[in-house]
Short mmCIF file of C-alpha atoms in Angstrom, two decimals:
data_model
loop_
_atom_site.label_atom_id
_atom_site.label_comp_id
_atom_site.label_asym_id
_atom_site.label_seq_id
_atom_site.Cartn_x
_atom_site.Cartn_y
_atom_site.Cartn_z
CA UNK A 1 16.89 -60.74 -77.60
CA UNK A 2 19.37 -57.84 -77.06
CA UNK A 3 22.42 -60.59 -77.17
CA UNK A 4 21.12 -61.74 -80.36
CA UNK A 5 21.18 -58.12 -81.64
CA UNK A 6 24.70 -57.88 -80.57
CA UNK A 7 25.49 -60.76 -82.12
CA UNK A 8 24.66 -60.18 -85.11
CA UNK A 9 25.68 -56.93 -85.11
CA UNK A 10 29.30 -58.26 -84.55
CA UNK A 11 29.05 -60.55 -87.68
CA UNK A 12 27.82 -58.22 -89.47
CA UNK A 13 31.18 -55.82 -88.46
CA UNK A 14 33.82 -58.71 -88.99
CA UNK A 15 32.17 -59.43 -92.37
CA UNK A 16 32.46 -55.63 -93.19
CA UNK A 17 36.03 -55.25 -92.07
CA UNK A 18 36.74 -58.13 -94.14
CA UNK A 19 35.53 -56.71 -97.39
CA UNK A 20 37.40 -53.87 -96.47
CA UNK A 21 40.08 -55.28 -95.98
CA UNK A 22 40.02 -57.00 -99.08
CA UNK A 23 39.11 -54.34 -101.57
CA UNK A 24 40.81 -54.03 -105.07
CA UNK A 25 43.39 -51.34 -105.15
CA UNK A 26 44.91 -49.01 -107.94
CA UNK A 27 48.02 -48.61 -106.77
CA UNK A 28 51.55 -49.70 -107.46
CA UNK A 29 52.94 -53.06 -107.30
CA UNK A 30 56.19 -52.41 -104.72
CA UNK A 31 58.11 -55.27 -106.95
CA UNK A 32 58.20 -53.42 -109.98
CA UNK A 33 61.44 -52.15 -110.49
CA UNK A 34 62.16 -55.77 -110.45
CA UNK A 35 60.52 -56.46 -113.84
CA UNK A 36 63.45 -57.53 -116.31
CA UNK A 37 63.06 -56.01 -119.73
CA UNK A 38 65.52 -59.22 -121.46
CA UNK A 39 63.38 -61.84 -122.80
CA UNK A 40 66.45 -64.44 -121.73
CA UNK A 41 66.20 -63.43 -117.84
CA UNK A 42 66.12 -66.66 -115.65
CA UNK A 43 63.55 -66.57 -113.10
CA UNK A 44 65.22 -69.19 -110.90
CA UNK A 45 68.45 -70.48 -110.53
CA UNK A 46 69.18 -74.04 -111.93
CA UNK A 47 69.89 -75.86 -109.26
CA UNK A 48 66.37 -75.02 -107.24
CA UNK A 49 64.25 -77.11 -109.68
CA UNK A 50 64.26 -80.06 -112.21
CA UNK A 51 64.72 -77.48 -115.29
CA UNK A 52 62.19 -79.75 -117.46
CA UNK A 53 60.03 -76.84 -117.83
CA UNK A 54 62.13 -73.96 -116.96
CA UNK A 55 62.25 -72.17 -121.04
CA UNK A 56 58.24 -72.03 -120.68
CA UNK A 57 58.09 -70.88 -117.12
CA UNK A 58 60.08 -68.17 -117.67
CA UNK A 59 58.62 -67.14 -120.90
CA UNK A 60 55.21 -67.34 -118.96
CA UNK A 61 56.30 -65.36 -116.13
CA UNK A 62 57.82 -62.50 -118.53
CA UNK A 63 54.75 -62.19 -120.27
CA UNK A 64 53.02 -61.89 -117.38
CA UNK A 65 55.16 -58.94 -115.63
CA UNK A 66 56.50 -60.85 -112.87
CA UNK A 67 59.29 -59.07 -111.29
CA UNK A 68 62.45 -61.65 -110.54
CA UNK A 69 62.73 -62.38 -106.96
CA UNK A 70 65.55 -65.09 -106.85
CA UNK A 71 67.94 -62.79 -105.32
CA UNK A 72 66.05 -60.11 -103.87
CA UNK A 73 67.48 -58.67 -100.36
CA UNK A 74 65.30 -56.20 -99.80
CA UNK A 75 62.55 -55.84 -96.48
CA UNK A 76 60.00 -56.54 -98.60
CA UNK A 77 58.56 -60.32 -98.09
CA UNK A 78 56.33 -62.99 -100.50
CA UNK A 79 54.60 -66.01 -101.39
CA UNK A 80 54.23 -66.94 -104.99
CA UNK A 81 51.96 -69.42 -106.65
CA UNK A 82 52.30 -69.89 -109.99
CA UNK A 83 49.78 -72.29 -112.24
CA UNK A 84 50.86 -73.55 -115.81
CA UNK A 85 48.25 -75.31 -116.81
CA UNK A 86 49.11 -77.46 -120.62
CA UNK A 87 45.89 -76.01 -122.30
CA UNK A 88 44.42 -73.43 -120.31
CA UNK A 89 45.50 -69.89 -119.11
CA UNK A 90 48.52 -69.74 -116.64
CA UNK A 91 47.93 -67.87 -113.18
CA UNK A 92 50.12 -66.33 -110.91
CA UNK A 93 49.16 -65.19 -107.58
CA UNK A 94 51.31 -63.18 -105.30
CA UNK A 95 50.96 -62.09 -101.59
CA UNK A 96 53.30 -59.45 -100.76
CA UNK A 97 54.18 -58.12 -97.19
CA UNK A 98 55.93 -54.76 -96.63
CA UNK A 99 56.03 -52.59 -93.28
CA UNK A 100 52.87 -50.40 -94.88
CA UNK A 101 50.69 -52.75 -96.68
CA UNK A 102 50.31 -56.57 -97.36
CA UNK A 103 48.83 -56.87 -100.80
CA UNK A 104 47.90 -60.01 -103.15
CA UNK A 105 48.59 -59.52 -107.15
CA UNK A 106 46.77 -62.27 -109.43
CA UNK A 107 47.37 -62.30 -113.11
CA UNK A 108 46.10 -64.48 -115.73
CA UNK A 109 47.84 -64.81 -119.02
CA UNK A 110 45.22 -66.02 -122.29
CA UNK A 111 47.03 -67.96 -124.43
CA UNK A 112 44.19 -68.56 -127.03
CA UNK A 113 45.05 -67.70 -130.82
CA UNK A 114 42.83 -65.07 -130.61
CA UNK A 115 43.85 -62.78 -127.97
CA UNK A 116 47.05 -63.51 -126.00
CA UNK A 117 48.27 -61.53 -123.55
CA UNK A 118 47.24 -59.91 -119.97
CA UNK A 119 43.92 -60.31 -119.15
CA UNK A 120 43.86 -60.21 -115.46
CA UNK A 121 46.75 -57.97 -113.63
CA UNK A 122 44.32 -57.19 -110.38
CA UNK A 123 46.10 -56.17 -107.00
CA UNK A 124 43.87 -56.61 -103.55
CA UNK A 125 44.49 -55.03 -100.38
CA UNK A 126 44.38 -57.79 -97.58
CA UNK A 127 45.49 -57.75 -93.87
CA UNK A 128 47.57 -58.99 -91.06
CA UNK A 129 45.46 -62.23 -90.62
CA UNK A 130 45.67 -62.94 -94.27
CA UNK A 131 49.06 -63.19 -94.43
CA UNK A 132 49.78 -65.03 -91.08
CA UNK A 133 47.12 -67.81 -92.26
CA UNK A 134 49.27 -68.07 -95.53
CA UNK A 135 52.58 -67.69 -94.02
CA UNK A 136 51.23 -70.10 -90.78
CA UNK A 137 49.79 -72.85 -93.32
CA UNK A 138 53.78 -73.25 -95.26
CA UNK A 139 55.16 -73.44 -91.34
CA UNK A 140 52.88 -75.79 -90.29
CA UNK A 141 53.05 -78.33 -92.96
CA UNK A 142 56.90 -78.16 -93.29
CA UNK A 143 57.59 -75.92 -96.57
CA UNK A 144 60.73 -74.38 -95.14
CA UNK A 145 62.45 -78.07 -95.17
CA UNK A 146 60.54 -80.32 -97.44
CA UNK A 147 62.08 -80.80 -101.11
CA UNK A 148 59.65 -80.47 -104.54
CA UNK A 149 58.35 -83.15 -106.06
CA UNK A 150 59.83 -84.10 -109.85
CA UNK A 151 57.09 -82.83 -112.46
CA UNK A 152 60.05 -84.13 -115.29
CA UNK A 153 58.20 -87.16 -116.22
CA UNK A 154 54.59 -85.43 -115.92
CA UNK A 155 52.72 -84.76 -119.30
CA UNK A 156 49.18 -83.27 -119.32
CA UNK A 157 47.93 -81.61 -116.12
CA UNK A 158 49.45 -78.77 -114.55
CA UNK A 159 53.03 -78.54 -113.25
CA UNK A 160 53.10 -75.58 -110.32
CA UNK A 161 55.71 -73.67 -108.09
CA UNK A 162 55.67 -71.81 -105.13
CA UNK A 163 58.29 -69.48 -104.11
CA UNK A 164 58.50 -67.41 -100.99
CA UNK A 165 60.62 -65.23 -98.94
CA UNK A 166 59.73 -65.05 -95.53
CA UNK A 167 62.13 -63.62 -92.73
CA UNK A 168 65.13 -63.12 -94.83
CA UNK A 169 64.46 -67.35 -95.52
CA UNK A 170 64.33 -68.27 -99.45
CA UNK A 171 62.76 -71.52 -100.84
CA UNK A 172 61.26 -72.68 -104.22
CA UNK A 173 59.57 -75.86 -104.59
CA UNK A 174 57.90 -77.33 -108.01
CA UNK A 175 55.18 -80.03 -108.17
CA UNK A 176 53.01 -81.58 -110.73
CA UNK A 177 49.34 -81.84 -110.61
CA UNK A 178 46.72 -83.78 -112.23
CA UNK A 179 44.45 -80.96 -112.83
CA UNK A 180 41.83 -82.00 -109.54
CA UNK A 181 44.03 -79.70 -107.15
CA UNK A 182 45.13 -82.72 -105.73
CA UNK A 183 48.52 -83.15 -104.81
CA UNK A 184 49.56 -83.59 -101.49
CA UNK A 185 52.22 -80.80 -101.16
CA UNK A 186 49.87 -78.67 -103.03
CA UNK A 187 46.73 -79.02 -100.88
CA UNK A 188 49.11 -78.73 -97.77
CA UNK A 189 50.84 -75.51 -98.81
CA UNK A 190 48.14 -73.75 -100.34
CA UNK A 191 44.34 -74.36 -99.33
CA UNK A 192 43.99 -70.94 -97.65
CA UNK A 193 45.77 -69.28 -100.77
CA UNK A 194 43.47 -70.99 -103.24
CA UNK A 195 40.18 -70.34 -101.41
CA UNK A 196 41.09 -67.02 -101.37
CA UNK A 197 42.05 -67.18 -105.24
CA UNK A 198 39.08 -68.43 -106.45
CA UNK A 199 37.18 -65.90 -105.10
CA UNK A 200 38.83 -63.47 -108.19
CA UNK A 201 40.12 -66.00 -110.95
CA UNK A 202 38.49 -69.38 -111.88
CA UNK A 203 41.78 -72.10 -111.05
CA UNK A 204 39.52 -74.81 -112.47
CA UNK A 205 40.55 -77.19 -115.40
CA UNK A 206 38.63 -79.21 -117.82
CA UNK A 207 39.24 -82.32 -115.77
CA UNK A 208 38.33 -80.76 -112.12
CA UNK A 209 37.12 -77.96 -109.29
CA UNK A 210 39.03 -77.57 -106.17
CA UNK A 211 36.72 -79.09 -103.42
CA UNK A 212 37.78 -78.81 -99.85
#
C-alpha cells in the first residue's frame, strides 16, 4: 500500500513540474530586435527554397511579427514551424533556446474579411527535456542533411517550412502537405512539436486531424 502511495505521489509531482514548466509567460520575446519594419524584407535567402511561394510567406511572416533569422549569429538557438494553410489561418510556432530560458512562441494570423490580423501571439515557458525531444527528433530522422521536398507544383493543402539553428548549424527545409499532417518529412521532423502545439492552437484543416 505505502509503494502505491509513493507512486502516485511521484506522478502526481512529474505531472506538476510539467505544468510548471509549461506555464504561459508575459515576458519578452529575446528575437525581437530582429523584427524588420520594411514590408520588402526577405525572410530567406533564394537559394534555400523553391521560391514558388516565397512573396506570401514573407508577407505572412511580417504580419505575424516574426523576427528574420536567416543570418542571425548570435548564442541564441531555434526551431521554427511555420503552417500556411490555402484557406485557413497560418501558424507559426517557435522554440527558442538561450543560456536562461527555453521558450516556445505560437502565433496565429486570421485572415477572414472580417478581422485580420494577430489573434494568437502566446509565449510558453518549457524546459530542458522539451527542447532535447525537439532538437533529438530533427537528429534522429536526418534534418541536418536531408533536402526539402518541392511544394512548386502543389495547389490546395498546406505548403510548410521548418527552419532551425542549432549549434551554430543553419538549415531550412519546405514541404507540401495535403492537409491530414501527413507527409513523411513532416511527421518525422515534427510529431513531438505538433503534440505539443495542439495543446494551445487547433493545426487542424477542413480535410483532417493529426492522429498519431
Amino acid at each position: 500500500m505505502k509503494y502505491i502511495l509513493l507512486v502516485i505521489l511521484l506522478c502526481v509531482t512529474q505531472l506538476a513540474c510539467l505544468e510548471k514548466s509549461r506555464k504561459i509567460e508575459v515576458m519578452a520575446d529575446k528575437f525581437s530586435p530582429l523584427i524588420p519594419n520594411d514590408t520588402s524584407v526577405q525572410y530567406f535567402s533564394q537559394d534555400t527554397t523553391s521560391g514558388s511561394y516565397g512573396s506570401w510567406t514573407d508577407d505572412i511572416l511580417f504580419k505575424l511579427r516574426e523576427p528574420v533569422l536567416k543570418k542571425y549569429t548570435g548564442r541564441g538557438e531555434f526551431i521554427r514551424f511555420i503552417w500556411l494553410r490555402s484557406f485557413e489561418n497560418p501558424i507559426v510556432i517557435r522554440v527558442n533556446k538561450f543560456t536562461d530560458t527555453i521558450y516556445a512562441n505560437i502565433k496565429e494570423f486570421d485572415i477572414s474579411s472580417e478581422q485580420k490580423g494577430i489573434i494568437k501571439d502566446t509565449i510558453i515557458n518549457l524546459g530542458a527535456k522539451d527542447w532535447n525531444d525537439f532538437v533529438g527528433t530533427l537528429t534522429k530522422n536526418g534534418f541536418w542533411n536531408n533536402p526539402s521536398e518541392n511544394p512548386s507544383d502543389a495547389k490546395d493543402g498546406v505548403i510548410w517550412y521548418l527552419e532551425s539553428s542549432v549549434g551554430r548549424h543553419y538549415k531550412l527545409v519546405e514541404g507540401w502537405d495535403g492537409g491530414r499532417l501527413t507527409s513523411h518529412l513532416l511527421r518525422s521532423y515534427l510529431d513531438p512539436l505538433i503534440y505539443f502545439a495542439n495543446e494551445y492552437v487547433d493545426l487542424s484543416t477542413k480535410k483532417a486531424r493529426y492522429r498519431k
